[in-house]
């Protein structure tokens, strides 16, 4: 029988990079750009939490990515601490996962530059996320927005990542990461593991509550489009009740009812009940009753996370120490990988 103490020191050693874990490596990231929403939670964070025991996990608050769009010193700081606390409050456990801040490990920026030499400008220009964000303002968007996926590739490739749990919108960036890694390996010899996206069949693309043809997004100018993790119960309930619905009155998930399908998806993920069971329960009851119950489910699911986040926000030293320790662990791995990459590319002298 392995004692709890022994198990803990084993997992600490694995996390510290002192011994290899035989579990697949997971890496994922999230930007500290405020207004984290239900899409971030159900498409990413909750899956990270649920899978912690299965993998060797690294989760990163990508503050350098957040600089690709306009930020202020103050908002970046506040959003970073708040996001760390949201992740902890949602159940990420520093004993089972490395949680760290991207800018604390300088190797991310260095690898980004080196990988840019095997990335084509055309590939970056064609990224959907870049095209959406740069649409109509090519001359004004930052070059960082264009380079964004190279930094993301660096994040992932630094840690020999096998799996990247993300929402659907990140699939193209993971595919580009694979292309960059393959090109590097072909040119310089086998160096990088090719990562696979881990995208769940349900919840990987929650849609706007105001327009079910658009994804729920942090940058939506309309605050009613997304349920923010910080919304109070009255606001959440109001947003759900005013959410657009489809023509007709039936509560069913079909392609011609994208709005109600989106709400059913949220209900099912938070309550654990299959969509088919919900369709039966609400048959003939109309949208009103369904939305009232959904509002209750959402409020109840997020309340404990909000409460814990508020407690942690009142004690910012907890997040500070988790991130500092996480950075030490991540750095130990990143430094090793970078010296291999520099050596392969011939950067530096013997
Ligand atoms: P970010 O911060 O935009 O989003 C964080 C995670 O939330 C998912 N997500 C959604 N899932 C379902 N429905 C939605 N409407 C929705 N909106 C967002 C995202 O897919 C993501 O998983 N580029 C990344 C951050 C990043 C990263 C990385 C991710 C940087 N480096 C390395 C993985 C690996 C991003 O902007 O996430």
mmCIF file of C-alpha atoms and ligand atoms in Angstrom:
data_model
loop_
_atom_site.group_PDB
_atom_site.id
_atom_site.type_symbol
_atom_site.label_atom_id
_atom_site.label_comp_id
_atom_site.label_asym_id
_atom_site.label_seq_id
_atom_site.Cartn_x
_atom_site.Cartn_y
_atom_site.Cartn_z
ATOM 1 C CA UNK A 1 0.000 0.000 0.000
ATOM 2 C CA UNK A 2 1.403 3.372 -0.957
ATOM 3 C CA UNK A 3 0.803 5.918 1.788
ATOM 4 C CA UNK A 4 -0.863 9.214 0.963
ATOM 5 C CA UNK A 5 2.365 10.950 1.889
ATOM 6 C CA UNK A 6 4.349 8.829 -0.546
ATOM 7 C CA UNK A 7 1.799 9.373 -3.312
ATOM 8 C CA UNK A 8 1.941 13.080 -2.736
ATOM 9 C CA UNK A 9 5.685 13.310 -2.855
ATOM 10 C CA UNK A 10 5.621 11.200 -6.015
ATOM 11 C CA UNK A 11 3.179 13.555 -7.715
ATOM 12 C CA UNK A 12 5.165 16.536 -6.497
ATOM 13 C CA UNK A 13 8.292 15.057 -8.002
ATOM 14 C CA UNK A 14 6.518 14.434 -11.277
ATOM 15 C CA UNK A 15 5.177 17.977 -11.278
ATOM 16 C CA UNK A 16 8.617 19.344 -10.512
ATOM 17 C CA UNK A 17 9.911 17.511 -13.561
ATOM 18 C CA UNK A 18 12.303 15.400 -11.437
ATOM 19 C CA UNK A 19 10.860 12.125 -12.633
ATOM 20 C CA UNK A 20 8.959 11.360 -15.787
ATOM 21 C CA UNK A 21 5.249 10.744 -15.534
ATOM 22 C CA UNK A 22 3.915 7.873 -17.601
ATOM 23 C CA UNK A 23 0.658 9.740 -18.126
ATOM 24 C CA UNK A 24 0.041 11.668 -21.327
ATOM 25 C CA UNK A 25 1.002 15.323 -21.046
ATOM 26 C CA UNK A 26 -1.795 17.886 -21.221
ATOM 27 C CA UNK A 27 -1.163 21.568 -21.845
ATOM 28 C CA UNK A 28 -3.752 24.288 -22.241
ATOM 29 C CA UNK A 29 -3.979 28.044 -21.878
ATOM 30 C CA UNK A 30 -6.452 30.814 -21.294
ATOM 31 C CA UNK A 31 -6.120 34.559 -21.778
ATOM 32 C CA UNK A 32 -6.542 36.944 -18.843
ATOM 33 C CA UNK A 33 -8.749 39.302 -20.804
ATOM 34 C CA UNK A 34 -11.631 39.705 -18.365
ATOM 35 C CA UNK A 35 -15.196 38.528 -18.507
ATOM 36 C CA UNK A 36 -14.537 34.814 -18.544
ATOM 37 C CA UNK A 37 -17.799 33.263 -19.602
ATOM 38 C CA UNK A 38 -19.768 30.078 -19.584
ATOM 39 C CA UNK A 39 -18.158 29.090 -22.920
ATOM 40 C CA UNK A 40 -14.681 29.239 -21.372
ATOM 41 C CA UNK A 41 -15.928 27.261 -18.392
ATOM 42 C CA UNK A 42 -17.832 24.513 -20.230
ATOM 43 C CA UNK A 43 -15.603 24.398 -23.320
ATOM 44 C CA UNK A 44 -12.311 24.324 -21.428
ATOM 45 C CA UNK A 45 -11.882 24.902 -17.676
ATOM 46 C CA UNK A 46 -14.339 22.286 -16.473
ATOM 47 C CA UNK A 47 -12.799 19.631 -18.711
ATOM 48 C CA UNK A 48 -9.332 20.479 -17.398
ATOM 49 C CA UNK A 49 -10.591 20.014 -13.847
ATOM 50 C CA UNK A 50 -12.433 16.760 -14.582
ATOM 51 C CA UNK A 51 -9.441 15.188 -16.333
ATOM 52 C CA UNK A 52 -6.770 16.170 -13.826
ATOM 53 C CA UNK A 53 -6.248 12.661 -12.493
ATOM 54 C CA UNK A 54 -5.766 11.126 -15.909
ATOM 55 C CA UNK A 55 -2.951 13.293 -17.187
ATOM 56 C CA UNK A 56 0.277 15.075 -16.395
ATOM 57 C CA UNK A 57 -1.203 18.572 -16.521
ATOM 58 C CA UNK A 58 0.133 22.027 -17.269
ATOM 59 C CA UNK A 59 -2.218 25.029 -17.406
ATOM 60 C CA UNK A 60 -1.066 28.465 -18.363
ATOM 61 C CA UNK A 61 -2.495 31.956 -17.971
ATOM 62 C CA UNK A 62 -1.335 33.450 -21.243
ATOM 63 C CA UNK A 63 -0.774 37.092 -20.372
ATOM 64 C CA UNK A 64 1.559 37.652 -23.343
ATOM 65 C CA UNK A 65 -1.237 36.592 -25.677
ATOM 66 C CA UNK A 66 -3.538 39.104 -24.006
ATOM 67 C CA UNK A 67 -1.164 41.884 -25.130
ATOM 68 C CA UNK A 68 -2.165 41.226 -28.743
ATOM 69 C CA UNK A 69 -5.224 43.371 -28.116
ATOM 70 C CA UNK A 70 -5.329 46.636 -26.246
ATOM 71 C CA UNK A 71 -4.937 46.280 -22.473
ATOM 72 C CA UNK A 72 -3.872 48.508 -19.622
ATOM 73 C CA UNK A 73 -1.288 47.729 -16.988
ATOM 74 C CA UNK A 74 -3.958 47.710 -14.325
ATOM 75 C CA UNK A 75 -6.524 45.589 -16.154
ATOM 76 C CA UNK A 76 -3.910 43.010 -17.118
ATOM 77 C CA UNK A 77 -2.765 42.649 -13.502
ATOM 78 C CA UNK A 78 -6.291 42.460 -12.144
ATOM 79 C CA UNK A 79 -7.477 40.010 -14.767
ATOM 80 C CA UNK A 80 -4.453 37.787 -14.209
ATOM 81 C CA UNK A 81 -5.022 37.399 -10.471
ATOM 82 C CA UNK A 82 -8.736 37.043 -10.952
ATOM 83 C CA UNK A 83 -8.273 34.347 -13.584
ATOM 84 C CA UNK A 84 -5.860 32.426 -11.366
ATOM 85 C CA UNK A 85 -8.528 32.518 -8.673
ATOM 86 C CA UNK A 86 -11.292 31.451 -11.068
ATOM 87 C CA UNK A 87 -9.171 28.454 -12.078
ATOM 88 C CA UNK A 88 -8.499 27.496 -8.458
ATOM 89 C CA UNK A 89 -12.136 28.074 -7.492
ATOM 90 C CA UNK A 90 -13.254 25.869 -10.388
ATOM 91 C CA UNK A 91 -11.165 23.022 -8.984
ATOM 92 C CA UNK A 92 -7.742 23.113 -10.623
ATOM 93 C CA UNK A 93 -5.480 21.671 -7.968
ATOM 94 C CA UNK A 94 -1.847 22.815 -7.752
ATOM 95 C CA UNK A 95 -0.909 19.404 -6.369
ATOM 96 C CA UNK A 96 -2.145 17.679 -9.490
ATOM 97 C CA UNK A 97 -1.550 20.370 -12.100
ATOM 98 C CA UNK A 98 1.085 22.954 -12.808
ATOM 99 C CA UNK A 99 -0.659 26.347 -12.975
ATOM 100 C CA UNK A 100 1.526 29.241 -14.057
ATOM 101 C CA UNK A 101 1.799 32.601 -15.761
ATOM 102 C CA UNK A 102 3.237 32.573 -19.274
ATOM 103 C CA UNK A 103 5.403 35.693 -18.828
ATOM 104 C CA UNK A 104 7.105 34.090 -15.800
ATOM 105 C CA UNK A 105 8.773 31.556 -18.097
ATOM 106 C CA UNK A 106 10.824 33.541 -20.624
ATOM 107 C CA UNK A 107 11.400 30.471 -22.774
ATOM 108 C CA UNK A 108 7.924 30.939 -24.303
ATOM 109 C CA UNK A 109 8.961 34.209 -25.963
ATOM 110 C CA UNK A 110 12.286 32.813 -27.061
ATOM 111 C CA UNK A 111 10.801 29.707 -28.637
ATOM 112 C CA UNK A 112 8.135 31.854 -30.321
ATOM 113 C CA UNK A 113 10.858 33.739 -32.181
ATOM 114 C CA UNK A 114 12.744 30.611 -33.162
ATOM 115 C CA UNK A 115 9.554 28.930 -34.417
ATOM 116 C CA UNK A 116 8.626 32.010 -36.420
ATOM 117 C CA UNK A 117 11.495 31.070 -38.719
ATOM 118 C CA UNK A 118 9.668 27.877 -39.718
ATOM 119 C CA UNK A 119 6.234 29.525 -39.912
ATOM 120 C CA UNK A 120 4.935 31.012 -43.126
ATOM 121 C CA UNK A 121 3.463 34.488 -43.198
ATOM 122 C CA UNK A 122 0.661 33.171 -45.420
ATOM 123 C CA UNK A 123 -0.310 30.561 -42.817
ATOM 124 C CA UNK A 124 -0.674 33.234 -40.162
ATOM 125 C CA UNK A 125 -2.610 35.592 -42.393
ATOM 126 C CA UNK A 126 -5.088 32.827 -43.197
ATOM 127 C CA UNK A 127 -5.936 31.961 -39.568
ATOM 128 C CA UNK A 128 -9.678 32.441 -39.022
ATOM 129 C CA UNK A 129 -9.198 34.130 -35.653
ATOM 130 C CA UNK A 130 -6.761 36.634 -37.178
ATOM 131 C CA UNK A 131 -9.060 37.303 -40.117
ATOM 132 C CA UNK A 132 -12.047 37.866 -37.802
ATOM 133 C CA UNK A 133 -10.198 40.184 -35.450
ATOM 134 C CA UNK A 134 -8.334 42.078 -38.171
ATOM 135 C CA UNK A 135 -11.335 42.355 -40.498
ATOM 136 C CA UNK A 136 -11.448 45.814 -42.019
ATOM 137 C CA UNK A 137 -8.593 47.161 -39.880
ATOM 138 C CA UNK A 138 -5.511 45.424 -41.215
ATOM 139 C CA UNK A 139 -3.413 48.540 -40.887
ATOM 140 C CA UNK A 140 -4.194 49.106 -37.219
ATOM 141 C CA UNK A 141 -4.136 45.667 -35.583
ATOM 142 C CA UNK A 142 -0.936 44.772 -33.752
ATOM 143 C CA UNK A 143 1.642 42.507 -35.324
ATOM 144 C CA UNK A 144 1.209 40.489 -32.116
ATOM 145 C CA UNK A 145 -2.253 39.494 -33.325
ATOM 146 C CA UNK A 146 -0.673 37.980 -36.426
ATOM 147 C CA UNK A 147 2.067 36.261 -34.391
ATOM 148 C CA UNK A 148 -0.378 34.990 -31.794
ATOM 149 C CA UNK A 149 -0.505 31.373 -33.086
ATOM 150 C CA UNK A 150 3.312 31.113 -33.137
ATOM 151 C CA UNK A 151 3.421 31.953 -29.435
ATOM 152 C CA UNK A 152 0.648 29.427 -28.881
ATOM 153 C CA UNK A 153 2.694 26.799 -30.736
ATOM 154 C CA UNK A 154 5.668 27.647 -28.508
ATOM 155 C CA UNK A 155 3.514 27.217 -25.371
ATOM 156 C CA UNK A 156 2.456 23.769 -26.464
ATOM 157 C CA UNK A 157 5.711 22.479 -27.964
ATOM 158 C CA UNK A 158 7.917 23.513 -25.040
ATOM 159 C CA UNK A 159 6.365 20.841 -22.843
ATOM 160 C CA UNK A 160 6.223 17.770 -25.114
ATOM 161 C CA UNK A 161 2.468 18.037 -25.047
ATOM 162 C CA UNK A 162 0.347 15.116 -26.213
ATOM 163 C CA UNK A 163 -3.116 16.571 -25.740
ATOM 164 C CA UNK A 164 -4.502 20.104 -25.833
ATOM 165 C CA UNK A 165 -8.004 20.373 -24.326
ATOM 166 C CA UNK A 166 -9.668 23.391 -25.935
ATOM 167 C CA UNK A 167 -12.907 24.651 -27.428
ATOM 168 C CA UNK A 168 -13.624 24.271 -31.128
ATOM 169 C CA UNK A 169 -12.327 27.766 -31.996
ATOM 170 C CA UNK A 170 -8.758 26.718 -31.165
ATOM 171 C CA UNK A 171 -8.667 23.690 -33.469
ATOM 172 C CA UNK A 172 -7.019 25.574 -36.321
ATOM 173 C CA UNK A 173 -4.269 26.867 -34.009
ATOM 174 C CA UNK A 174 -3.475 23.327 -32.851
ATOM 175 C CA UNK A 175 -3.340 22.140 -36.450
ATOM 176 C CA UNK A 176 -0.906 24.940 -37.240
ATOM 177 C CA UNK A 177 1.154 23.923 -34.196
ATOM 178 C CA UNK A 178 1.416 20.420 -35.647
ATOM 179 C CA UNK A 179 2.496 21.810 -39.018
ATOM 180 C CA UNK A 180 5.144 24.008 -37.395
ATOM 181 C CA UNK A 181 6.422 21.078 -35.313
ATOM 182 C CA UNK A 182 6.568 18.744 -38.334
ATOM 183 C CA UNK A 183 8.422 21.317 -40.389
ATOM 184 C CA UNK A 184 10.906 21.906 -37.583
ATOM 185 C CA UNK A 185 11.436 18.167 -37.087
ATOM 186 C CA UNK A 186 11.975 17.661 -40.825
ATOM 187 C CA UNK A 187 14.529 20.453 -40.985
ATOM 188 C CA UNK A 188 16.418 19.959 -37.717
ATOM 189 C CA UNK A 189 15.700 16.369 -36.662
ATOM 190 C CA UNK A 190 13.099 14.913 -34.312
ATOM 191 C CA UNK A 191 12.643 17.520 -31.570
ATOM 192 C CA UNK A 192 8.960 18.154 -30.955
ATOM 193 C CA UNK A 193 6.060 15.885 -30.050
ATOM 194 C CA UNK A 194 3.045 16.449 -32.323
ATOM 195 C CA UNK A 195 0.098 17.440 -30.093
ATOM 196 C CA UNK A 196 -3.508 16.461 -30.651
ATOM 197 C CA UNK A 197 -6.496 18.689 -29.885
ATOM 198 C CA UNK A 198 -8.903 17.333 -27.252
ATOM 199 C CA UNK A 199 -12.243 18.829 -28.264
ATOM 200 C CA UNK A 200 -15.381 17.442 -26.649
ATOM 201 C CA UNK A 201 -18.342 16.538 -28.868
ATOM 202 C CA UNK A 202 -20.703 18.661 -26.743
ATOM 203 C CA UNK A 203 -20.026 22.157 -25.363
ATOM 204 C CA UNK A 204 -16.938 22.924 -27.438
ATOM 205 C CA UNK A 205 -18.710 25.819 -29.121
ATOM 206 C CA UNK A 206 -21.288 27.610 -27.006
ATOM 207 C CA UNK A 207 -23.073 30.260 -28.998
ATOM 208 C CA UNK A 208 -24.010 33.861 -28.252
ATOM 209 C CA UNK A 209 -27.304 34.248 -26.384
ATOM 210 C CA UNK A 210 -28.165 37.154 -28.669
ATOM 211 C CA UNK A 211 -27.196 35.593 -32.001
ATOM 212 C CA UNK A 212 -26.858 31.802 -32.195
ATOM 213 C CA UNK A 213 -24.853 32.056 -35.417
ATOM 214 C CA UNK A 214 -21.924 33.621 -33.488
ATOM 215 C CA UNK A 215 -19.862 31.969 -30.751
ATOM 216 C CA UNK A 216 -20.116 33.215 -27.181
ATOM 217 C CA UNK A 217 -17.101 35.490 -26.945
ATOM 218 C CA UNK A 218 -15.272 37.635 -24.392
ATOM 219 C CA UNK A 219 -14.877 40.387 -26.947
ATOM 220 C CA UNK A 220 -18.566 40.647 -27.889
ATOM 221 C CA UNK A 221 -19.594 44.292 -27.538
ATOM 222 C CA UNK A 222 -23.052 43.210 -26.382
ATOM 223 C CA UNK A 223 -22.859 42.157 -22.707
ATOM 224 C CA UNK A 224 -26.072 40.164 -23.056
ATOM 225 C CA UNK A 225 -24.420 37.768 -25.510
ATOM 226 C CA UNK A 226 -22.480 35.884 -22.844
ATOM 227 C CA UNK A 227 -23.011 34.768 -19.266
ATOM 228 C CA UNK A 228 -19.952 36.057 -17.463
ATOM 229 C CA UNK A 229 -18.678 33.949 -14.588
ATOM 230 C CA UNK A 230 -18.918 37.134 -12.498
ATOM 231 C CA UNK A 231 -22.573 37.911 -13.296
ATOM 232 C CA UNK A 232 -24.838 38.080 -10.263
ATOM 233 C CA UNK A 233 -27.908 35.796 -10.149
ATOM 234 C CA UNK A 234 -30.297 38.555 -11.247
ATOM 235 C CA UNK A 235 -28.164 39.387 -14.290
ATOM 236 C CA UNK A 236 -27.751 35.735 -15.271
ATOM 237 C CA UNK A 237 -31.477 35.147 -14.993
ATOM 238 C CA UNK A 238 -32.260 38.242 -17.043
ATOM 239 C CA UNK A 239 -29.801 37.260 -19.778
ATOM 240 C CA UNK A 240 -31.246 33.761 -20.038
ATOM 241 C CA UNK A 241 -34.832 34.989 -20.098
ATOM 242 C CA UNK A 242 -34.099 37.502 -22.853
ATOM 243 C CA UNK A 243 -31.906 35.085 -24.868
ATOM 244 C CA UNK A 244 -33.159 34.843 -28.433
ATOM 245 C CA UNK A 245 -35.169 31.746 -29.284
ATOM 246 C CA UNK A 246 -36.167 30.129 -32.543
ATOM 247 C CA UNK A 247 -39.548 30.222 -34.206
ATOM 248 C CA UNK A 248 -42.102 27.778 -32.798
ATOM 249 C CA UNK A 249 -42.406 26.749 -29.165
ATOM 250 C CA UNK A 250 -40.861 23.301 -28.973
ATOM 251 C CA UNK A 251 -37.873 22.668 -26.723
ATOM 252 C CA UNK A 252 -35.890 20.398 -29.039
ATOM 253 C CA UNK A 253 -32.320 20.300 -30.304
ATOM 254 C CA UNK A 254 -32.290 20.376 -34.102
ATOM 255 C CA UNK A 255 -30.114 22.162 -36.660
ATOM 256 C CA UNK A 256 -32.955 24.525 -37.563
ATOM 257 C CA UNK A 257 -33.278 25.551 -33.887
ATOM 258 C CA UNK A 258 -29.761 26.735 -33.075
ATOM 259 C CA UNK A 259 -30.782 29.042 -30.224
ATOM 260 C CA UNK A 260 -32.729 26.475 -28.227
ATOM 261 C CA UNK A 261 -30.135 23.803 -29.061
ATOM 262 C CA UNK A 262 -27.503 26.042 -27.462
ATOM 263 C CA UNK A 263 -29.614 26.513 -24.322
ATOM 264 C CA UNK A 264 -30.326 22.771 -24.128
ATOM 265 C CA UNK A 265 -26.592 22.111 -24.409
ATOM 266 C CA UNK A 266 -25.885 24.413 -21.467
ATOM 267 C CA UNK A 267 -28.687 22.845 -19.421
ATOM 268 C CA UNK A 268 -27.489 19.327 -20.146
ATOM 269 C CA UNK A 269 -23.821 20.019 -19.389
ATOM 270 C CA UNK A 270 -24.599 21.713 -16.075
ATOM 271 C CA UNK A 271 -27.294 19.309 -14.871
ATOM 272 C CA UNK A 272 -25.748 16.113 -16.221
ATOM 273 C CA UNK A 273 -29.060 15.147 -17.826
ATOM 274 C CA UNK A 274 -29.038 13.984 -21.460
ATOM 275 C CA UNK A 275 -30.576 16.399 -23.967
ATOM 276 C CA UNK A 276 -33.155 13.749 -24.965
ATOM 277 C CA UNK A 277 -34.413 13.568 -21.367
ATOM 278 C CA UNK A 278 -34.765 17.352 -21.249
ATOM 279 C CA UNK A 279 -36.664 17.369 -24.539
ATOM 280 C CA UNK A 280 -39.139 14.878 -23.067
ATOM 281 C CA UNK A 281 -39.479 16.792 -19.797
ATOM 282 C CA UNK A 282 -40.227 20.096 -21.531
ATOM 283 C CA UNK A 283 -42.430 18.700 -24.313
ATOM 284 C CA UNK A 284 -45.447 20.998 -24.657
ATOM 285 C CA UNK A 285 -44.262 23.305 -21.853
ATOM 286 C CA UNK A 286 -42.884 26.108 -24.064
ATOM 287 C CA UNK A 287 -39.765 28.208 -23.797
ATOM 288 C CA UNK A 288 -40.756 30.170 -20.656
ATOM 289 C CA UNK A 289 -40.753 27.255 -18.219
ATOM 290 C CA UNK A 290 -37.578 25.854 -19.741
ATOM 291 C CA UNK A 291 -35.717 29.155 -19.450
ATOM 292 C CA UNK A 292 -36.778 29.657 -15.803
ATOM 293 C CA UNK A 293 -35.399 26.249 -14.874
ATOM 294 C CA UNK A 294 -32.246 26.834 -16.916
ATOM 295 C CA UNK A 295 -31.618 30.110 -15.087
ATOM 296 C CA UNK A 296 -31.838 28.280 -11.759
ATOM 297 C CA UNK A 297 -29.427 25.589 -12.935
ATOM 298 C CA UNK A 298 -26.871 28.139 -14.161
ATOM 299 C CA UNK A 299 -27.063 30.245 -11.006
ATOM 300 C CA UNK A 300 -26.707 27.167 -8.773
ATOM 301 C CA UNK A 301 -23.759 25.800 -10.777
ATOM 302 C CA UNK A 302 -21.790 29.034 -10.725
ATOM 303 C CA UNK A 303 -22.577 30.182 -7.161
ATOM 304 C CA UNK A 304 -19.944 28.038 -5.394
ATOM 305 C CA UNK A 305 -17.275 29.060 -7.905
ATOM 306 C CA UNK A 306 -18.144 32.726 -7.440
ATOM 307 C CA UNK A 307 -18.062 32.410 -3.682
ATOM 308 C CA UNK A 308 -14.679 30.707 -3.678
ATOM 309 C CA UNK A 309 -13.289 33.172 -6.247
ATOM 310 C CA UNK A 310 -14.329 36.067 -3.997
ATOM 311 C CA UNK A 311 -12.600 34.439 -1.010
ATOM 312 C CA UNK A 312 -9.441 33.920 -3.035
ATOM 313 C CA UNK A 313 -9.564 37.460 -4.441
ATOM 314 C CA UNK A 314 -9.547 38.707 -0.850
ATOM 315 C CA UNK A 315 -6.308 36.755 -0.292
ATOM 316 C CA UNK A 316 -4.225 37.432 -3.399
ATOM 317 C CA UNK A 317 -1.102 35.952 -1.837
ATOM 318 C CA UNK A 318 -2.550 32.460 -2.413
ATOM 319 C CA UNK A 319 -2.661 32.960 -6.204
ATOM 320 C CA UNK A 320 0.733 34.618 -6.106
ATOM 321 C CA UNK A 321 2.348 31.633 -4.419
ATOM 322 C CA UNK A 322 0.564 29.066 -6.615
ATOM 323 C CA UNK A 323 1.745 30.889 -9.756
ATOM 324 C CA UNK A 324 5.294 31.322 -8.472
ATOM 325 C CA UNK A 325 5.591 27.645 -7.632
ATOM 326 C CA UNK A 326 3.957 26.669 -10.925
ATOM 327 C CA UNK A 327 6.422 28.831 -12.837
ATOM 328 C CA UNK A 328 9.376 27.141 -11.116
ATOM 329 C CA UNK A 329 8.074 23.747 -12.132
ATOM 330 C CA UNK A 330 7.267 24.780 -15.683
ATOM 331 C CA UNK A 331 10.586 26.582 -16.096
ATOM 332 C CA UNK A 332 12.557 23.493 -15.129
ATOM 333 C CA UNK A 333 11.019 21.686 -18.084
ATOM 334 C CA UNK A 334 11.100 24.620 -20.495
ATOM 335 C CA UNK A 335 14.798 25.316 -19.923
ATOM 336 C CA UNK A 336 15.687 21.718 -20.780
ATOM 337 C CA UNK A 337 13.661 21.809 -23.986
ATOM 338 C CA UNK A 338 15.074 25.165 -25.044
ATOM 339 C CA UNK A 339 18.656 24.027 -24.727
ATOM 340 C CA UNK A 340 17.807 21.102 -27.012
ATOM 341 C CA UNK A 341 16.158 23.444 -29.544
ATOM 342 C CA UNK A 342 19.044 25.936 -29.517
ATOM 343 C CA UNK A 343 21.519 23.121 -29.986
ATOM 344 C CA UNK A 344 19.582 21.672 -32.929
ATOM 345 C CA UNK A 345 19.242 25.018 -34.661
ATOM 346 C CA UNK A 346 22.836 26.042 -34.048
ATOM 347 C CA UNK A 347 21.896 29.078 -31.993
ATOM 348 C CA UNK A 348 24.875 29.979 -29.771
ATOM 349 C CA UNK A 349 28.414 28.648 -29.988
ATOM 350 C CA UNK A 350 30.014 25.425 -28.663
HETATM 351 P P1 LIG B 1 -9.279 31.887 -24.802
HETATM 352 O O1 LIG B 1 -8.733 32.582 -23.612
HETATM 353 O O2 LIG B 1 -9.957 32.694 -25.853
HETATM 354 O O3 LIG B 1 -10.315 30.799 -24.365
HETATM 355 C C1 LIG B 1 -10.008 29.828 -23.366
HETATM 356 C C2 LIG B 1 -10.686 28.504 -23.713
HETATM 357 O O4 LIG B 1 -12.104 28.685 -23.814
HETATM 358 C C3 LIG B 1 -12.564 28.106 -25.027
HETATM 359 N N1 LIG B 1 -13.738 28.848 -25.512
HETATM 360 C C4 LIG B 1 -14.928 28.286 -25.757
HETATM 361 N N2 LIG B 1 -15.382 27.030 -25.634
HETATM 362 C C5 LIG B 1 -16.670 26.795 -25.975
HETATM 363 N N3 LIG B 1 -17.522 27.757 -26.416
HETATM 364 C C6 LIG B 1 -17.118 29.031 -26.559
HETATM 365 N N4 LIG B 1 -17.955 29.953 -26.992
HETATM 366 C C7 LIG B 1 -15.770 29.344 -26.221
HETATM 367 N N5 LIG B 1 -15.032 30.495 -26.219
HETATM 368 C C8 LIG B 1 -13.797 30.154 -25.787
HETATM 369 C C9 LIG B 1 -11.396 28.256 -25.983
HETATM 370 O O5 LIG B 1 -11.476 27.356 -27.076
HETATM 371 C C10 LIG B 1 -10.213 27.965 -25.072
HETATM 372 O O6 LIG B 1 -10.001 26.565 -24.955
HETATM 373 N N6 LIG B 1 -5.522 30.878 -27.877
HETATM 374 C C11 LIG B 1 -6.132 30.452 -26.640
HETATM 375 C C12 LIG B 1 -5.193 30.516 -25.452
HETATM 376 C C13 LIG B 1 -3.912 29.757 -25.608
HETATM 377 C C14 LIG B 1 -3.776 28.350 -25.643
HETATM 378 C C15 LIG B 1 -2.375 28.106 -25.708
HETATM 379 C C16 LIG B 1 -4.682 27.288 -25.624
HETATM 380 C C17 LIG B 1 -2.664 30.278 -25.671
HETATM 381 N N7 LIG B 1 -1.741 29.276 -25.723
HETATM 382 C C18 LIG B 1 -1.891 26.799 -25.783
HETATM 383 C C19 LIG B 1 -4.170 25.987 -25.687
HETATM 384 C C20 LIG B 1 -2.787 25.766 -25.765
HETATM 385 C C21 LIG B 1 -7.294 31.373 -26.362
HETATM 386 O O7 LIG B 1 -7.363 32.463 -26.850
HETATM 387 O O8 LIG B 1 -8.146 30.963 -25.455
#
